[in-house]
Every structure is written in structure tokens, then in C-alpha cells.
Amino acid sequence: MRPIDRNEVLGIGDYEAIRERFRSRVIEEKRPRRVRIGDHLTAVFENRDSVLFQIQEMLRTERITSESGILHEIETYNDLIPGEGQLSLTLFIEIPDRSLRDRMLVELAGIEDTVSIEVDGVAVRAVGKRDGAVEGRTTAVHYLKADLPADAQAAIKARRAAASLVVSHPRYAVKVPLGRATLDKLAEDLA
């Protein structure tokens, strides 16, 4: 998947003019890409649109207008775009209650190292950078990528794969089958 190029990123004023339509389209695009994993985790499979949306929203929210700031956001978020034969996902630990969240972020330390995508019975570990890691604690957001073997890619692209997201943490073990709509989006990503 091609990275986001500078000429694709709009200035804040131009973005405001199209924001509602773009936002609505990306939210619809992300719906089948969002997978609930148990009570406290959600994963979103990323693509170019989701990354471009994230860049535009960061520029808007942070009021970033300098060229160096814009280029920094593009470089940062381009890391989320899957490469050849990869799936990219953002893993969210979603616990609204602050005291429970603080406790769970300690209990779930290392959870980012226990995520895999299973395709036709073969598990492929999703890995990410350890930026901002704190000893004995996890963070609420993790950016992960899984390099799929050729046969798993082919099965997904042919839309004949059985696939699941798996978390095998000792305190949070869950396996969630991916639905047809999600697999269709992943097939598009791998095409």
C-alpha cells in the first residue's frame, strides 16, 4: 500500500470544507475494520484512508500549519500503512473508568506482545514498536503489523480464509473470528 504523500494532505481551511463528507466516508470504511476483542479491547485494521484521516484530524486538532510539523505527522502516521503482504492494526484498550483502567494497564503489561492473526489455523504474531513503553505497564494504544505468509495472503484474497484475531495474554485470552465484511476489507488491503 502506497504511503500518504504530502500533496494529498490539505491545509486546515481546505480540510474544514470537506471534513464532514470525508469523515462520514472514513467512519463507514472503518466500521467493518473495527473488531471488538472481549470486553476491553478493540482493533482497527488500518488502510490509506484511515491514516489520511488521522493525519488530517491531528493537523486540525493541534492546529499544525508549519511545513515541518505537517511532514512530521505524515512520517509518523505513514508507519501505520501496511506494507506488501502485511496487515496493520491499531489495538485500543478501552476502559472508561479511570481507576479500573489504571489497574488494568498494569495487569495487562505486555499484552501488545500476545496479539496474533490466525489464518486457516496458522498464527502470525503482530508486532509493533516499543515507543513509550513503561516497565510493568502497558499503554492504551498499540500500533501493530503482521507479515502474512504467501498462503495466508492468497486465502484472504480468494475470500476463502477462516481468520481470527487472537490475544493470548495470561490475564486476557480471547479469540475472535473475523467476519466476512472484515475479511473483504483485508482482501482489498492485500490486493
CSV table of C-alpha atoms in Angstrom, one decimal:
chain,number,residue,atom,x,y,z
A,1,MET,CA,0.0,0.0,0.0
A,2,ARG,CA,1.4,3.4,-1.0
A,3,PRO,CA,2.3,5.8,1.8
A,4,ILE,CA,0.5,9.2,2.1
A,5,ASP,CA,2.2,11.8,0.0
A,6,ARG,CA,2.5,15.5,1.1
A,7,ASN,CA,0.3,16.6,-1.9
A,8,GLU,CA,-2.6,14.5,-0.6
A,9,VAL,CA,-2.7,16.4,2.7
A,10,LEU,CA,-4.9,19.5,2.8
A,11,GLY,CA,-4.4,22.7,4.7
A,12,ILE,CA,-6.7,23.2,7.7
A,13,GLY,CA,-9.1,25.6,5.9
A,14,ASP,CA,-9.4,23.3,2.8
A,15,TYR,CA,-9.9,20.3,5.1
A,16,GLU,CA,-12.7,22.0,7.1
A,17,ALA,CA,-14.6,22.5,3.8
A,18,ILE,CA,-14.7,18.7,3.1
A,19,ARG,CA,-14.3,17.4,6.6
A,20,GLU,CA,-17.9,16.2,7.3
A,21,ARG,CA,-18.2,14.3,4.0
A,22,PHE,CA,-14.6,12.8,4.3
A,23,ARG,CA,-15.2,11.9,8.0
A,24,SER,CA,-18.5,10.2,7.2
A,25,ARG,CA,-16.9,8.2,4.4
A,26,VAL,CA,-14.0,7.1,6.6
A,27,ILE,CA,-16.2,6.2,9.5
A,28,GLU,CA,-18.2,3.9,7.2
A,29,GLU,CA,-15.0,2.5,5.8
A,30,LYS,CA,-13.7,1.8,9.3
A,31,ARG,CA,-16.9,0.1,10.5
A,32,PRO,CA,-16.0,-3.4,9.1
A,33,ARG,CA,-12.4,-2.8,10.0
A,34,ARG,CA,-13.2,-2.5,13.7
A,35,VAL,CA,-13.1,-5.7,15.7
A,36,ARG,CA,-14.2,-6.0,19.3
A,37,ILE,CA,-11.9,-8.4,21.3
A,38,GLY,CA,-13.5,-9.3,24.6
A,39,ASP,CA,-14.8,-6.6,27.0
A,40,HIS,CA,-11.9,-4.2,26.9
A,41,LEU,CA,-10.0,-4.4,23.6
A,42,THR,CA,-10.8,-3.2,20.1
A,43,ALA,CA,-8.7,-3.5,17.0
A,44,VAL,CA,-9.0,-1.4,13.8
A,45,PHE,CA,-7.3,-2.6,10.7
A,46,GLU,CA,-5.7,0.4,9.1
A,47,ASN,CA,-5.5,1.5,5.4
A,48,ARG,CA,-4.6,4.6,3.5
A,49,ASP,CA,-8.0,6.3,4.1
A,50,SER,CA,-7.8,5.7,7.9
A,51,VAL,CA,-4.3,7.0,8.0
A,52,LEU,CA,-5.0,10.1,5.9
A,53,PHE,CA,-8.0,10.8,8.1
A,54,GLN,CA,-5.8,10.5,11.2
A,55,ILE,CA,-3.2,12.9,9.7
A,56,GLN,CA,-5.9,15.5,8.8
A,57,GLU,CA,-7.5,15.3,12.2
A,58,MET,CA,-4.2,15.7,14.0
A,59,LEU,CA,-3.3,18.8,11.9
A,60,ARG,CA,-6.8,20.2,12.6
A,61,THR,CA,-6.9,19.4,16.4
A,62,GLU,CA,-3.3,20.5,17.1
A,63,ARG,CA,-3.6,23.5,14.6
A,64,ILE,CA,-0.4,22.4,12.9
A,65,THR,CA,0.4,24.6,9.9
A,66,SER,CA,4.1,24.6,9.6
A,67,GLU,CA,5.6,22.5,6.8
A,68,SER,CA,7.9,20.7,9.2
A,69,GLY,CA,5.0,19.9,11.5
A,70,ILE,CA,2.9,18.6,8.6
A,71,LEU,CA,5.8,16.4,7.3
A,72,HIS,CA,6.3,15.1,10.9
A,73,GLU,CA,2.7,14.0,11.1
A,74,ILE,CA,2.8,12.4,7.7
A,75,GLU,CA,6.0,10.5,8.6
A,76,THR,CA,4.6,9.4,12.0
A,77,TYR,CA,1.3,8.1,10.7
A,78,ASN,CA,2.7,6.6,7.5
A,79,ASP,CA,4.1,3.9,9.8
A,80,LEU,CA,0.5,2.6,10.2
A,81,ILE,CA,0.1,1.9,6.5
A,82,PRO,CA,0.6,-1.8,5.8
A,83,GLY,CA,3.5,-2.8,3.6
A,84,GLU,CA,3.4,-5.6,1.0
A,85,GLY,CA,1.9,-8.7,2.5
A,86,GLN,CA,1.2,-7.0,5.8
A,87,LEU,CA,-1.9,-6.2,7.8
A,88,SER,CA,-1.7,-3.2,10.1
A,89,LEU,CA,-3.9,-2.7,13.1
A,90,THR,CA,-4.3,-0.3,16.0
A,91,LEU,CA,-5.1,-2.0,19.3
A,92,PHE,CA,-7.1,0.0,21.8
A,93,ILE,CA,-7.5,-0.8,25.5
A,94,GLU,CA,-10.9,0.9,26.1
A,95,ILE,CA,-11.8,1.2,29.8
A,96,PRO,CA,-13.8,4.4,30.6
A,97,ASP,CA,-13.4,4.1,34.4
A,98,ARG,CA,-10.1,5.7,35.3
A,99,SER,CA,-9.3,3.6,38.4
A,100,LEU,CA,-10.1,0.3,36.6
A,101,ARG,CA,-8.1,1.4,33.5
A,102,ASP,CA,-5.1,2.3,35.6
A,103,ARG,CA,-5.2,-1.1,37.3
A,104,MET,CA,-5.8,-3.0,34.1
A,105,LEU,CA,-2.9,-1.2,32.3
A,106,VAL,CA,-0.6,-2.8,35.0
A,107,GLU,CA,-2.4,-6.2,34.9
A,108,LEU,CA,-2.2,-6.3,31.1
A,109,ALA,CA,1.5,-5.4,30.9
A,110,GLY,CA,3.0,-7.0,27.8
A,111,ILE,CA,-0.4,-7.6,26.1
A,112,GLU,CA,1.0,-6.0,22.9
A,113,ASP,CA,3.3,-8.9,22.6
A,114,THR,CA,0.5,-11.5,22.7
A,115,VAL,CA,-1.6,-10.5,19.6
A,116,SER,CA,-1.7,-12.6,16.5
A,117,ILE,CA,-3.8,-13.1,13.4
A,118,GLU,CA,-4.7,-16.7,12.8
A,119,VAL,CA,-5.4,-17.6,9.2
A,120,ASP,CA,-6.6,-21.2,8.4
A,121,GLY,CA,-5.2,-22.4,11.7
A,122,VAL,CA,-1.7,-20.7,11.3
A,123,ALA,CA,-1.0,-17.9,13.8
A,124,VAL,CA,1.1,-14.9,12.7
A,125,ARG,CA,2.3,-12.7,15.5
A,126,ALA,CA,1.5,-9.0,15.2
A,127,VAL,CA,4.5,-6.8,16.3
A,128,GLY,CA,5.0,-3.2,17.0
A,129,LYS,CA,7.5,-0.6,18.1
A,130,ARG,CA,8.1,-0.3,21.9
A,131,ASP,CA,7.9,3.6,21.9
A,132,GLY,CA,6.7,4.9,25.2
A,133,ALA,CA,6.9,1.5,26.9
A,134,VAL,CA,7.0,1.7,30.7
A,135,GLU,CA,8.3,-1.2,32.7
A,136,GLY,CA,5.4,-3.2,34.3
A,137,ARG,CA,2.7,-1.4,32.5
A,138,THR,CA,1.1,-1.3,29.0
A,139,THR,CA,-0.3,1.7,27.2
A,140,ALA,CA,-3.9,2.2,26.0
A,141,VAL,CA,-2.9,2.3,22.2
A,142,HIS,CA,-0.6,0.0,20.3
A,143,TYR,CA,0.3,0.0,16.6
A,144,LEU,CA,0.9,-3.5,15.3
A,145,LYS,CA,1.7,-5.2,12.0
A,146,ALA,CA,1.6,-8.8,10.9
A,147,ASP,CA,3.6,-10.1,8.0
A,148,LEU,CA,1.4,-12.8,6.4
A,149,PRO,CA,2.9,-15.8,4.6
A,150,ALA,CA,2.0,-16.1,1.0
A,151,ASP,CA,-0.6,-18.9,1.5
A,152,ALA,CA,-2.4,-16.8,4.1
A,153,GLN,CA,-2.4,-13.8,1.8
A,154,ALA,CA,-3.8,-15.9,-1.0
A,155,ALA,CA,-6.5,-17.4,1.2
A,156,ILE,CA,-7.7,-14.0,2.3
A,157,LYS,CA,-7.5,-12.5,-1.2
A,158,ALA,CA,-9.5,-15.5,-2.6
A,159,ARG,CA,-12.0,-14.8,0.2
A,160,ARG,CA,-11.9,-18.4,1.4
A,161,ALA,CA,-9.9,-18.0,4.6
A,162,ALA,CA,-11.1,-18.6,8.1
A,163,ALA,CA,-9.3,-16.0,10.2
A,164,SER,CA,-9.3,-14.8,13.8
A,165,LEU,CA,-7.7,-12.2,16.0
A,166,VAL,CA,-6.1,-13.8,19.0
A,167,VAL,CA,-4.9,-12.4,22.3
A,168,SER,CA,-3.0,-14.9,24.4
A,169,HIS,CA,-2.1,-12.8,27.5
A,170,PRO,CA,-2.4,-14.7,30.8
A,171,ARG,CA,-4.9,-12.2,32.1
A,172,TYR,CA,-6.8,-11.7,28.9
A,173,ALA,CA,-7.0,-14.6,26.5
A,174,VAL,CA,-9.5,-14.2,23.7
A,175,LYS,CA,-10.0,-15.5,20.1
A,176,VAL,CA,-12.4,-13.6,17.9
A,177,PRO,CA,-13.3,-14.8,14.4
A,178,LEU,CA,-13.2,-12.1,11.7
A,179,GLY,CA,-16.4,-11.7,9.9
A,180,ARG,CA,-16.9,-11.7,6.2
A,181,ALA,CA,-17.1,-7.9,5.9
A,182,THR,CA,-13.8,-7.5,7.7
A,183,LEU,CA,-12.1,-10.2,5.6
A,184,ASP,CA,-13.4,-8.5,2.5
A,185,LYS,CA,-11.6,-5.3,3.6
A,186,LEU,CA,-8.4,-7.2,4.4
A,187,ALA,CA,-8.5,-8.8,0.9
A,188,GLU,CA,-8.7,-5.2,-0.5
A,189,ASP,CA,-5.7,-4.3,1.6
A,190,LEU,CA,-3.6,-7.2,0.3
A,191,ALA,CA,-4.6,-6.8,-3.3
